[in-house]
Amino acid sequence: MQISATPTHCPYCALQCGMNLTPAPDGGVRVAERADFPVNRGALCGKGRTAPALLSSRVRLTSPLVRSGGRLTPASWEEALDRIAGALARARGEHGADACAVFGGGGLTNEKAYALGKFARVVLGTSQIDYNGRFCMSSAAAAGTRAFGLDRGLPFPLEDIPRTGCVILVGSNPAETMPPALRYFTELRDNGGTLIVVDPRRTRTAEHADLHLAPRPGTDLALALGLLHLVVAEGRTDEAYIRQRTTGWQEARAAAMAHWPEYVERVTGVPVPQLREAVRLFCAPESAMVLTARGPEQQAKGTDTVGAWINLCLATGRVGRPLSGYGCLTGQGNGQGGREHGQKADQLPGYRKLTDPAARRHVAEVWGVDPDSLPGPGRSAYELLDALGTDIRTLLLMGSNPVVSAPRAAHVEERLRSLDFLAVCDVVLSETAALADVVLPVTQWAEETGTTTNLEGRVVLRRRALTPPDGVRSDLEVLHELAARLGVEKGFPTDPEEVFEELRRASAGGPADYSGITYRRLAEENGVFWPCPAPAPTDPHGTASAPSAAAMPGSEVHPGTPRLFLDRFATEDGRARFVPVTHRPSAEEPDEEYPVLLTTGRVVAQYQSGAQTRRVAELNAAAPGPFVELHPRLAARLGAAEGDPVAVVSRRGRAVAPARITAGIRPDTVFMPFHWPGEGRANTLTNPALDPTSRMPEFKVCAVRLERVDPEPVQP
């Protein structure tokens, strides 16, 4: 292990907070402040501080496991890899290439995501690849691409937020999901700006707001259209901006004008005076932003919902101007980069479309294959999981735990069990890994080098700080070994920098162009924002020794692009596109049998499916298990007191957890966090109804009923 501190980044959320890892007396590492990284400026949440606990061999896998006699037992790497390769080869030979599927994760580094997509398409020849990032910000990505021609979580750095005049934060709770980011909103208010929070719950973030709008879950689209109606009615549109920089305004305007304030109040439950106040606060300053997260996005109309908020920004001239714009607060650690380089069903590296002949030719040339050999787009994440055990017979899964994280999770668990063969690469024995035929123990963030791309589009370098335990290999080594066993001897290097150099070439000229980014630049410049084209003249060898912009003032090395759209949008005519949208009900509305709405989310001490954070004692002490948050009036009707077990029942299943009673939630709504498996698994209940464009499931709203559960008698 290195003697000095190793600068790196947190393995959790999309902030990718900077941290230093220093040697610990037990041979591991400790987290220390790294104040030089501009995103978190040294601040870390509890998850980041305790991340080294997962590096211990006491809580993680250190040997391959194979299923024998119905049980997972330790095995050699050779046996485990041979079993996986054999299963993939059999499925492909007997049922065709699409009988093999690959499922990735938004926590994989760019190098791993790139190699996984290449493995699926070049080695297996399958179209069946997607990843859990589909469940993260796919609706925002679809809406951003539709409006601007390009999707990047934030088109500006976080440092712009405190300097704007107003922020509308829609369906986001950064106080719990990314605590170091809360300072940006606190500084916004300290600087005289205003914060509007849209959330059916009075969250810790909403407590900081100047105005809290609490719409009924599933009505964010109506709310955004109602605000745009008022903007038009009160003469607050920026007509010069609309003429010069947009198209499609008349159609979008007509759609919004059908959503008059009183109608929106009836639909959303937000009073008209609050709607008018939100418009006043948003339009009064010269600059303003709208930031969305999973609340409006994880709906079967999420793309249109985000589109409505984008229309509000465009109509007021708030996009492509300094300190203004629309942005999405990405969730997973590499949720941005994870979808840019090929593990998404419809995309090739560089955020290229798999259906674009020019994109296929470019990437195929880098890969040394015939463009016609590349399969077309496959199924989206939930559709892929739903098809397991039918025409998909074998699955290779990396960095995901769909038994806990997927909607209609009990059904997904059944589909996983129905496979002929399941192989899982993971750090711990997750609930999904426990179902596998082979489990491979892989390296973690502090044991490997690689890049991630944070919510700002800033590509950062995670550095290896210590040697992994014996018996553990990297995901890149796994793909290299499997490719060789399946007849592809070259093209899958195990060195992450070598993989990144190929990624640079594959992304060159694409919307997410990384060709001008090198490991050296990332180390010297604290990250580089994409797009960042290669310097001119292009280095013919694509080596990592290309000099940085800092090292060569005045050179033609591209500095990266912290702020997008200041001159033009990424559309053919350079104009942003208004898209007319209209409110429609959620896929599942309450009725007599299921009269209450369920919404789901996170708590500060746990992360995603909890497979890792539930193994950290300090985090478990802070958040030991699931709960059902409900309003006192709803609790009184049910006859439930604080801590009483409550059953939440949907058309898909039943979950039981203790009641947590609070006036900070709407009386018609209950909330459950989704980090836990078993009886309290929130995603047993959620609805897999899909957005027609993004294929995002409707996690954030479904109809349920509540049942009081009599506690089991204490045995004498």
XYZ file of C-alpha atoms in Angstrom:
716
model
C 0.000 0.000 0.000
C 1.138 3.538 -0.688
C 2.661 5.460 2.200
C 1.276 8.894 1.317
C -2.350 9.912 0.912
C -4.084 8.868 -2.297
C -6.496 11.441 -3.761
C -9.623 9.736 -5.068
C -13.425 9.887 -5.052
C -16.321 8.483 -3.028
C -17.875 5.269 -4.423
C -21.468 6.346 -3.861
C -23.616 9.121 -5.360
C -23.221 11.258 -8.471
C -21.418 14.075 -6.653
C -18.326 11.838 -6.696
C -16.960 13.799 -3.740
C -13.217 14.112 -3.513
C -11.466 12.383 -0.609
C -7.994 11.324 0.406
C -7.243 7.776 1.496
C -4.469 7.427 4.057
C -2.915 4.239 5.452
C -4.542 2.740 8.544
C -2.689 0.704 11.207
C -4.642 -2.442 10.274
C -3.330 -2.346 6.705
C -6.454 -0.752 5.265
C -7.208 2.905 4.605
C -8.901 5.806 6.336
C -10.838 8.636 4.723
C -9.410 12.120 5.103
C -10.607 15.507 3.918
C -9.690 16.620 0.414
C -10.516 20.302 0.304
C -9.066 20.916 -3.164
C -11.884 19.147 -5.040
C -14.412 21.861 -5.941
C -17.593 19.768 -5.788
C -17.598 18.950 -2.064
C -14.704 21.121 -0.812
C -13.821 18.518 1.803
C -17.335 17.797 3.058
C -18.470 14.156 3.165
C -21.632 12.411 4.278
C -21.699 9.391 6.570
C -21.650 6.976 3.660
C -18.466 8.486 2.260
C -16.758 8.599 5.655
C -17.502 4.926 6.333
C -16.836 3.609 2.815
C -13.567 1.858 3.810
C -15.547 -0.479 6.097
C -16.588 -2.411 2.990
C -12.970 -3.089 2.057
C -12.680 -5.493 4.962
C -12.609 -9.190 4.077
C -15.093 -9.713 6.922
C -17.949 -8.175 4.931
C -17.054 -8.905 1.309
C -16.540 -11.804 -1.039
C -12.989 -13.101 -1.472
C -13.547 -16.336 -3.380
C -15.635 -17.357 -6.405
C -18.771 -19.293 -5.518
C -20.462 -21.941 -7.649
C -23.791 -23.630 -7.085
C -23.480 -27.266 -6.160
C -26.279 -29.347 -4.693
C -28.429 -26.242 -4.409
C -25.817 -24.331 -2.394
C -23.129 -21.807 -3.261
C -19.715 -23.202 -2.377
C -16.162 -21.816 -2.869
C -14.429 -22.686 -6.128
C -11.342 -21.732 -8.120
C -11.403 -18.885 -10.594
C -10.727 -21.311 -13.442
C -13.753 -23.425 -12.603
C -16.012 -20.411 -12.120
C -14.984 -18.743 -15.378
C -15.244 -22.014 -17.285
C -18.784 -22.500 -16.015
C -19.862 -19.003 -17.091
C -18.244 -19.251 -20.521
C -19.734 -22.703 -21.043
C -23.232 -21.507 -20.141
C -22.985 -18.505 -22.458
C -21.680 -20.641 -25.311
C -24.445 -23.239 -24.856
C -27.212 -20.641 -24.764
C -25.852 -18.908 -27.847
C -25.365 -22.174 -29.731
C -28.749 -23.669 -28.878
C -30.989 -20.589 -28.893
C -29.113 -17.794 -30.679
C -27.085 -14.813 -29.502
C -30.051 -13.019 -27.927
C -30.524 -15.926 -25.519
C -27.554 -14.351 -23.682
C -28.197 -11.103 -21.821
C -26.011 -8.643 -19.970
C -27.170 -6.308 -17.196
C -24.867 -3.564 -15.925
C -24.903 -0.803 -13.354
C -24.625 2.942 -12.935
C -21.841 2.432 -10.407
C -19.453 0.831 -12.890
C -16.548 2.993 -14.026
C -16.513 4.326 -17.586
C -13.933 1.724 -18.469
C -16.078 -1.139 -17.187
C -19.265 0.179 -18.793
C -17.436 0.548 -22.105
C -15.912 -2.940 -21.919
C -19.224 -4.508 -20.889
C -21.056 -3.000 -23.861
C -18.290 -4.103 -26.197
C -18.327 -7.604 -24.704
C -22.077 -7.946 -25.253
C -21.976 -6.787 -28.857
C -18.626 -8.162 -30.065
C -18.145 -11.367 -28.069
C -21.733 -12.459 -27.480
C -23.306 -10.687 -30.447
C -26.387 -9.994 -28.327
C -28.709 -7.017 -28.432
C -29.905 -7.841 -24.911
C -27.965 -5.396 -22.758
C -29.161 -2.647 -20.459
C -28.383 -1.392 -16.955
C -29.948 -0.156 -13.752
C -29.279 3.453 -14.749
C -32.422 3.109 -16.857
C -34.174 3.394 -13.472
C -32.275 6.601 -12.627
C -32.500 9.540 -15.042
C -33.589 8.072 -18.367
C -36.670 10.313 -18.512
C -34.586 13.436 -17.977
C -32.128 12.202 -20.605
C -34.910 11.637 -23.122
C -36.483 15.025 -22.461
C -33.147 16.839 -22.584
C -32.200 15.200 -25.857
C -35.616 16.009 -27.324
C -35.380 19.676 -26.336
C -31.663 20.462 -26.609
C -30.260 17.715 -28.847
C -27.980 16.606 -26.007
C -28.304 15.171 -22.524
C -25.930 15.948 -19.703
C -27.189 15.907 -16.116
C -26.204 19.498 -15.342
C -25.250 21.705 -18.296
C -23.388 23.925 -15.834
C -21.185 23.294 -12.784
C -22.659 23.123 -9.294
C -20.785 26.288 -8.413
C -23.332 28.265 -10.498
C -26.246 27.352 -8.219
C -25.473 29.770 -5.340
C -25.059 32.613 -7.848
C -28.439 32.317 -9.563
C -31.577 34.140 -8.487
C -34.019 31.284 -7.956
C -33.987 27.484 -8.069
C -37.039 25.267 -8.417
C -36.017 21.861 -7.060
C -38.499 19.246 -8.260
C -38.739 15.845 -6.586
C -35.278 15.982 -5.057
C -34.129 15.711 -1.457
C -30.367 16.380 -1.524
C -30.280 16.814 2.252
C -30.617 13.013 2.387
C -29.541 11.794 -1.055
C -26.370 13.891 -1.470
C -25.810 15.917 1.724
C -22.624 17.749 0.641
C -24.665 19.371 -2.157
C -27.076 21.000 0.290
C -24.542 23.763 0.927
C -25.097 25.045 -2.626
C -28.763 25.697 -1.861
C -27.955 27.165 1.547
C -25.452 29.521 -0.099
C -28.071 30.424 -2.710
C -30.348 31.722 0.037
C -27.447 33.394 1.870
C -26.732 35.281 -1.359
C -30.311 36.561 -1.572
C -31.663 33.915 -3.956
C -34.795 31.881 -3.379
C -35.385 28.141 -3.228
C -38.676 26.501 -4.220
C -39.025 22.793 -3.392
C -41.649 20.618 -5.073
C -42.269 17.420 -3.085
C -45.332 15.670 -1.615
C -43.347 15.353 1.636
C -41.921 18.113 3.802
C -38.421 16.688 3.595
C -35.265 17.939 5.247
C -34.587 19.800 1.998
C -38.064 21.352 1.954
C -37.374 22.705 5.448
C -34.738 24.943 3.829
C -37.070 26.293 1.134
C -38.617 29.731 0.785
C -41.643 28.035 -0.741
C -42.687 24.374 -0.514
C -45.219 23.064 -3.037
C -46.654 19.666 -2.036
C -48.431 18.208 -5.074
C -50.239 14.901 -5.104
C -47.815 12.231 -6.397
C -48.034 11.819 -10.153
C -49.195 15.384 -10.852
C -45.866 17.155 -11.431
C -46.735 17.466 -15.128
C -49.928 19.382 -14.366
C -48.033 21.587 -11.920
C -45.390 22.582 -14.472
C -48.055 23.287 -17.107
C -50.010 25.382 -14.626
C -46.956 27.495 -13.880
C -46.333 27.997 -17.602
C -49.975 29.011 -18.054
C -49.501 31.723 -15.429
C -46.219 32.857 -17.006
C -48.086 33.428 -20.269
C -51.178 34.961 -18.661
C -49.090 37.399 -16.630
C -46.943 38.458 -19.577
C -43.715 37.027 -18.178
C -42.471 35.218 -21.314
C -39.196 36.267 -22.964
C -40.468 36.814 -26.506
C -37.125 37.893 -27.957
C -35.414 34.766 -26.642
C -38.248 32.560 -27.901
C -37.945 34.045 -31.415
C -34.155 33.878 -31.564
C -33.331 30.582 -29.865
C -36.324 28.203 -29.969
C -38.879 26.492 -32.193
C -42.335 25.052 -31.489
C -43.528 27.696 -29.055
C -47.059 28.169 -30.378
C -47.966 24.497 -29.991
C -46.426 24.260 -26.513
C -48.141 27.494 -25.494
C -51.540 26.227 -26.618
C -51.062 22.995 -24.648
C -50.111 24.901 -21.495
C -53.046 27.301 -21.744
C -55.452 24.369 -21.324
C -54.131 24.015 -17.746
C -55.672 26.988 -16.000
C -54.786 27.576 -12.323
C -58.021 26.369 -10.729
C -57.874 23.126 -12.700
C -54.247 22.614 -11.664
C -55.180 23.221 -8.028
C -57.862 20.508 -8.248
C -55.437 18.041 -9.851
C -52.346 18.720 -7.748
C -53.725 20.002 -4.460
C -51.407 23.024 -4.658
C -53.387 26.229 -3.939
C -53.561 28.878 -6.661
C -51.879 31.555 -4.471
C -48.863 29.245 -4.104
C -48.765 28.738 -7.880
C -48.743 32.502 -8.411
C -46.058 32.996 -5.759
C -43.852 30.352 -7.417
C -44.135 32.148 -10.754
C -43.305 35.490 -9.134
C -40.226 34.120 -7.371
C -39.004 32.296 -10.473
C -39.483 35.177 -12.917
C -38.390 38.125 -10.768
C -34.572 37.663 -10.906
C -32.477 37.851 -14.075
C -31.356 34.244 -13.702
C -33.077 31.083 -12.496
C -32.865 27.296 -12.731
C -35.101 24.248 -12.607
C -33.489 21.066 -11.283
C -35.346 17.753 -11.374
C -34.626 14.379 -9.814
C -36.374 11.047 -9.486
C -39.699 12.477 -8.254
C -40.966 13.732 -11.635
C -38.765 11.401 -13.662
C -39.730 7.978 -12.273
C -43.199 8.117 -13.756
C -44.828 6.560 -16.797
C -45.074 10.114 -18.127
C -41.658 11.185 -16.846
C -40.299 12.351 -20.210
C -43.269 14.646 -20.784
C -43.121 15.841 -17.175
C -39.485 16.876 -17.488
C -40.342 18.350 -20.889
C -42.942 20.594 -19.259
C -40.370 21.939 -16.793
C -37.968 22.514 -19.698
C -40.724 24.424 -21.526
C -41.084 26.664 -18.466
C -37.358 27.419 -18.604
C -37.395 28.088 -22.342
C -40.454 30.334 -22.219
C -38.754 32.547 -19.636
C -35.410 32.587 -21.479
C -33.630 30.611 -18.778
C -31.634 28.059 -20.823
C -28.254 28.691 -22.440
C -27.678 31.861 -20.470
C -25.229 32.433 -17.618
C -26.374 31.152 -14.214
C -29.610 29.804 -15.685
C -30.925 26.586 -17.147
C -32.547 23.224 -16.707
C -30.602 20.405 -15.068
C -31.061 16.934 -13.631
C -29.520 15.803 -10.348
C -28.184 12.385 -11.327
C -28.400 9.660 -8.692
C -25.847 6.872 -9.105
C -22.105 7.381 -8.866
C -21.543 6.997 -12.594
C -25.125 7.348 -13.741
C -23.970 9.910 -16.316
C -20.924 8.156 -17.742
C -22.529 4.745 -17.365
C -25.025 5.452 -20.125
C -22.650 7.320 -22.416
C -20.384 4.475 -23.451
C -22.435 1.505 -24.482
C -24.106 -0.451 -21.686
C -27.494 1.066 -22.517
C -29.645 -0.937 -24.937
C -29.738 1.681 -27.687
C -26.373 3.405 -27.445
C -22.757 3.080 -28.540
C -19.736 4.804 -26.943
C -19.699 8.588 -27.068
C -23.468 8.705 -26.578
C -23.939 7.630 -30.176
C -27.175 6.070 -31.372
C -26.960 2.386 -32.163
C -29.284 2.926 -35.133
C -27.051 5.573 -36.754
C -25.060 3.995 -39.631
C -22.228 6.524 -39.262
C -21.976 5.801 -35.531
C -21.881 2.067 -36.176
C -19.112 2.494 -38.766
C -16.999 4.639 -36.457
C -17.241 2.358 -33.435
C -16.873 -0.811 -35.521
C -13.645 0.556 -36.968
C -12.262 1.182 -33.478
C -13.316 -2.327 -32.463
C -11.995 -3.933 -35.643
C -15.300 -5.542 -36.609
C -17.806 -5.315 -39.459
C -20.498 -2.689 -38.711
C -23.130 -5.152 -39.907
C -22.057 -7.574 -37.179
C -23.189 -5.195 -34.438
C -26.688 -6.071 -33.189
C -29.431 -3.469 -33.076
C -31.129 -2.033 -30.002
C -32.404 -4.490 -27.412
C -34.869 -4.384 -24.551
C -34.879 -1.726 -21.862
C -33.985 -2.719 -18.292
C -37.369 -3.801 -16.948
C -38.371 -5.401 -20.243
C -35.128 -7.364 -20.235
C -35.683 -8.537 -16.658
C -39.287 -9.433 -17.456
C -38.115 -11.633 -20.356
C -35.661 -13.691 -18.302
C -36.346 -17.396 -18.546
C -38.306 -17.021 -21.805
C -36.170 -16.295 -24.866
C -33.358 -15.060 -22.585
C -31.780 -18.135 -20.992
C -28.509 -16.863 -19.507
C -27.653 -13.593 -17.784
C -24.324 -11.982 -16.857
C -24.939 -9.260 -14.267
C -22.461 -6.667 -12.982
C -22.964 -3.984 -10.354
C -26.713 -4.285 -9.799
C -29.169 -5.848 -7.337
C -32.564 -5.974 -9.104
C -34.082 -8.327 -6.504
C -34.330 -5.204 -4.324
C -34.128 -2.314 -6.793
C -36.413 -3.323 -9.675
C -40.127 -2.523 -9.781
C -42.519 -5.424 -9.160
C -39.520 -6.997 -7.471
C -41.132 -10.303 -6.510
C -41.872 -10.951 -10.185
C -38.313 -9.999 -11.152
C -36.997 -12.403 -8.527
C -39.126 -15.166 -10.073
C -37.753 -14.374 -13.527
C -34.177 -14.545 -12.227
C -34.884 -17.935 -10.673
C -36.284 -19.183 -13.996
C -33.010 -18.664 -15.880
C -30.974 -21.605 -17.078
C -27.888 -19.817 -15.733
C -27.163 -16.630 -13.782
C -23.676 -15.218 -13.233
C -23.114 -12.247 -10.932
C -20.012 -10.117 -10.370
C -20.220 -8.254 -7.068
C -18.337 -7.107 -4.012
C -20.781 -8.685 -1.556
C -23.298 -11.507 -1.654
C -26.272 -9.347 -2.577
C -29.812 -10.670 -2.686
C -29.429 -11.138 -6.442
C -26.024 -12.802 -6.132
C -27.540 -15.276 -3.677
C -29.668 -16.622 -6.555
C -26.737 -17.061 -8.940
C -25.151 -20.195 -10.341
C -21.746 -18.498 -10.190
C -20.685 -15.463 -8.159
C -17.383 -13.721 -8.891
C -15.758 -11.489 -6.212
C -14.538 -8.267 -7.813
C -12.474 -5.271 -6.787
C -13.843 -2.128 -5.206
C -13.302 1.595 -5.737
C -10.159 1.855 -3.561
C -8.595 -1.264 -5.100
C -8.723 -0.197 -8.745
C -8.144 2.808 -10.968
C -10.814 4.119 -13.295
C -12.866 7.119 -14.322
C -16.405 8.199 -13.530
C -18.479 11.138 -14.744
C -20.337 13.089 -12.098
C -23.669 14.883 -12.353
C -22.010 17.989 -13.825
C -20.454 16.053 -16.715
C -17.077 16.309 -14.991
C -14.940 13.245 -15.724
C -12.849 12.373 -12.658
C -10.126 9.849 -11.872
C -10.467 7.348 -9.061
C -7.050 6.035 -8.059
C -6.079 2.685 -6.634
C -4.989 3.067 -3.023
C -4.410 -0.509 -1.893
C -4.039 -4.050 -3.150
C -7.220 -6.153 -3.234
C -7.383 -9.300 -1.127
C -6.198 -12.592 -2.548
C -8.920 -14.248 -4.581
C -10.419 -10.981 -5.878
C -10.133 -9.812 -9.503
C -11.342 -6.776 -11.406
C -14.363 -6.723 -13.716
C -11.991 -5.949 -16.593
C -10.088 -9.159 -15.838
C -13.369 -11.073 -15.798
C -14.355 -9.765 -19.230
C -10.866 -10.454 -20.585
C -10.969 -14.071 -19.385
C -14.518 -14.703 -20.596
C -13.804 -13.179 -24.003
C -10.745 -15.416 -24.407
C -12.756 -18.500 -23.475
C -15.376 -17.518 -26.043
C -12.836 -17.147 -28.839
C -11.950 -13.433 -28.719
C -8.310 -13.278 -27.670
C -7.727 -9.547 -28.213
C -9.589 -6.327 -27.559
C -10.303 -6.701 -23.840
C -7.284 -5.359 -21.942
C -7.189 -5.515 -18.165
C -5.371 -2.200 -17.692
C -8.006 0.520 -17.165
C -5.906 3.250 -18.766
C -5.544 1.151 -21.897
C -9.316 0.696 -21.966
C -9.806 4.444 -21.510
C -7.501 5.181 -24.430
C -9.709 3.042 -26.657
C -12.804 4.719 -25.206
C -11.322 8.080 -26.207
C -11.074 6.947 -29.824
C -14.511 5.355 -29.821
C -16.134 8.496 -28.375
C -14.315 10.926 -30.720
C -16.784 13.061 -32.627
C -19.765 11.798 -30.653
C -22.053 13.922 -28.475
C -20.109 12.795 -25.371
C -16.653 13.295 -26.816
C -13.897 12.244 -24.400
C -11.124 12.142 -26.994
C -9.276 15.124 -25.514
C -9.302 13.707 -21.988
C -6.382 11.725 -20.578
C -5.575 10.260 -17.179
C -2.821 12.839 -16.858
C -5.217 15.716 -17.459
C -7.728 14.321 -14.993
C -5.029 14.119 -12.320
C -3.690 17.607 -13.012
C -6.973 19.458 -13.541
C -9.263 17.886 -10.935
C -11.471 16.520 -13.690
C -12.452 17.641 -17.182
C -15.942 18.432 -18.457
C -17.151 16.753 -21.643
C -17.451 17.345 -24.516
C -13.709 17.644 -24.818
C -12.491 16.928 -28.363
C -8.960 15.778 -29.037
C -6.292 18.456 -29.459
C -5.208 19.450 -32.930
C -3.170 17.946 -34.416
C -4.587 14.678 -33.079
C -2.085 12.456 -31.342
C -1.914 9.503 -33.771
C -1.217 7.057 -30.949
C -3.818 8.381 -28.492
C -1.306 8.111 -25.675
C -1.966 9.224 -22.138
C 1.122 11.421 -22.235
C -0.593 14.149 -24.256
C 0.162 17.465 -22.511
C -2.608 19.126 -20.557
C -4.052 22.543 -21.261
C -2.577 23.714 -17.987
C 0.853 22.600 -19.117
C 0.628 24.343 -22.479
C -1.001 27.765 -22.195
C -2.254 28.951 -25.567
C -2.125 25.475 -27.062
C -5.028 23.968 -28.944
C -5.767 21.459 -26.206
C -9.495 21.706 -25.575
C -10.256 22.952 -22.041
C -13.476 20.964 -21.669
C -17.004 22.388 -21.566
C -18.290 23.310 -18.105
C -21.277 25.228 -19.550
C -23.334 24.012 -22.473
C -25.647 25.825 -24.914
C -24.337 29.369 -24.361
C -24.029 29.938 -28.122
C -26.283 27.303 -29.646
C -28.098 24.100 -28.829
C -27.004 20.687 -30.110
C -29.825 20.497 -32.636
C -29.475 20.743 -36.412
C -30.580 24.380 -36.491
C -28.988 25.289 -33.143
C -32.373 26.100 -31.581
C -34.010 24.497 -28.581
C -37.280 22.710 -29.234
C -40.473 23.296 -27.288
C -42.473 20.066 -27.091
C -46.231 20.344 -26.489
C -47.308 18.115 -23.597
C -50.579 17.605 -21.734
C -51.261 16.257 -18.270
C -52.621 12.736 -18.005
C -53.356 10.499 -15.014
C -50.800 8.131 -13.561
C -50.818 4.567 -14.821
C -52.546 3.519 -11.599
C -54.888 5.915 -9.804
C -56.452 5.272 -6.374
C -59.840 3.558 -6.198
C -62.088 2.051 -3.535
C -59.909 -1.042 -3.173
C -56.582 0.800 -3.199
C -57.398 4.345 -1.994
C -53.938 5.627 -0.999
C -50.898 6.658 -3.047
C -47.452 5.179 -2.377
C -44.268 7.018 -3.235
C -40.741 5.738 -2.589
C -37.284 7.183 -2.011
C -34.095 7.113 0.012
C -32.812 7.863 3.506
C -29.496 9.502 4.257
C -27.732 6.526 5.855
C -28.468 3.956 3.129
C -27.759 3.844 -0.590
C -29.705 2.301 -3.489
C -30.520 -1.376 -2.794
C -28.466 -1.216 0.429
C -26.349 -4.226 -0.534
C -23.235 -2.405 0.642
C -24.431 0.188 3.156
C -26.483 -2.388 5.086
C -23.157 -4.054 5.912
C -21.740 -0.955 7.635
C -22.502 -0.919 11.378
C -22.600 2.858 11.764
C -25.033 3.271 8.865
C -27.238 0.428 10.049
C -27.437 1.975 13.490
C -28.700 5.199 11.912
C -31.197 3.484 9.580
C -31.754 -0.110 10.705
C -34.762 -0.990 8.592
C -37.738 0.006 6.452
C -40.690 2.072 7.620
C -43.996 3.425 6.364
C -44.341 7.189 6.675
C -47.961 8.330 6.997
C -49.935 11.376 8.074
C -51.553 11.447 11.564
C -55.060 11.556 10.052
C -54.360 8.462 7.969
C -52.797 6.725 10.976
C -55.859 7.550 13.100
C -58.218 6.064 10.512
C -56.085 2.943 10.450
C -55.782 2.830 14.245
C -51.982 2.704 14.042
C -49.572 4.272 16.510
C -45.916 5.156 16.022
C -43.900 1.982 15.504
C -46.881 -0.303 14.926
C -46.435 -2.742 12.047
C -48.393 -1.623 8.981
C -49.040 -3.633 5.816
C -48.947 -1.771 2.514
C -50.724 -3.741 -0.211
C -50.726 -3.091 -3.966
C -51.907 -5.145 -6.926
C -48.416 -6.667 -7.049
C -47.801 -7.677 -3.470
C -47.607 -6.832 0.217
C -44.916 -5.193 2.358
C -44.882 -4.763 6.127
C -42.905 -2.180 8.098
C -43.256 -0.038 11.250
C -45.347 3.122 11.057
C -43.575 6.468 11.188
C -46.198 9.157 11.758
C -45.525 12.717 10.592
C -47.490 15.767 9.538
C -44.837 16.337 6.876
C -46.571 14.124 4.318
C -49.863 14.519 2.485
C -52.821 12.697 4.126
C -53.522 10.802 0.883
C -49.940 9.527 0.515
C -47.546 7.112 2.212
C -43.789 6.898 1.731
C -41.442 3.918 1.963
C -37.648 3.846 1.464
C -36.523 1.152 -0.970
C -33.184 -0.006 0.510
C -34.294 -3.253 2.157
C -35.197 -6.755 0.982
C -37.609 -9.177 2.602
C -40.914 -8.329 4.213
C -40.308 -4.559 4.029
C -39.241 -4.485 0.373
C -40.896 -1.372 -1.079
C -40.361 -2.487 -4.656
C -42.589 -5.487 -4.096
C -45.356 -2.895 -4.476
C -44.175 -0.586 -7.257
C -45.669 -0.447 -10.721
C -43.574 -1.430 -13.768
C -45.721 0.667 -16.134
C -43.216 2.225 -18.557
C -42.753 5.680 -20.012
C -43.265 5.244 -23.771
C -40.105 7.175 -24.623
C -37.577 6.558 -21.834
C -38.905 3.143 -20.745
C -38.666 4.339 -17.151
C -40.891 2.404 -14.727
C -43.382 4.281 -12.553
C -41.580 3.871 -9.227
C -42.872 7.104 -7.745
C -46.621 6.515 -7.683
C -48.930 3.538 -7.328
C -52.227 2.791 -5.632
C -52.149 0.897 -2.322
C -54.247 0.125 0.714
C -53.072 -0.009 4.312
C -53.790 -2.765 6.792
C -53.048 -2.813 10.476
C -50.934 -5.811 11.485
C -51.454 -7.252 14.931
C -48.047 -7.858 16.536
C -47.190 -11.467 17.175
C -47.642 -12.459 20.826
C -44.490 -12.645 22.878
C -43.612 -16.233 23.690
C -43.368 -16.925 27.451
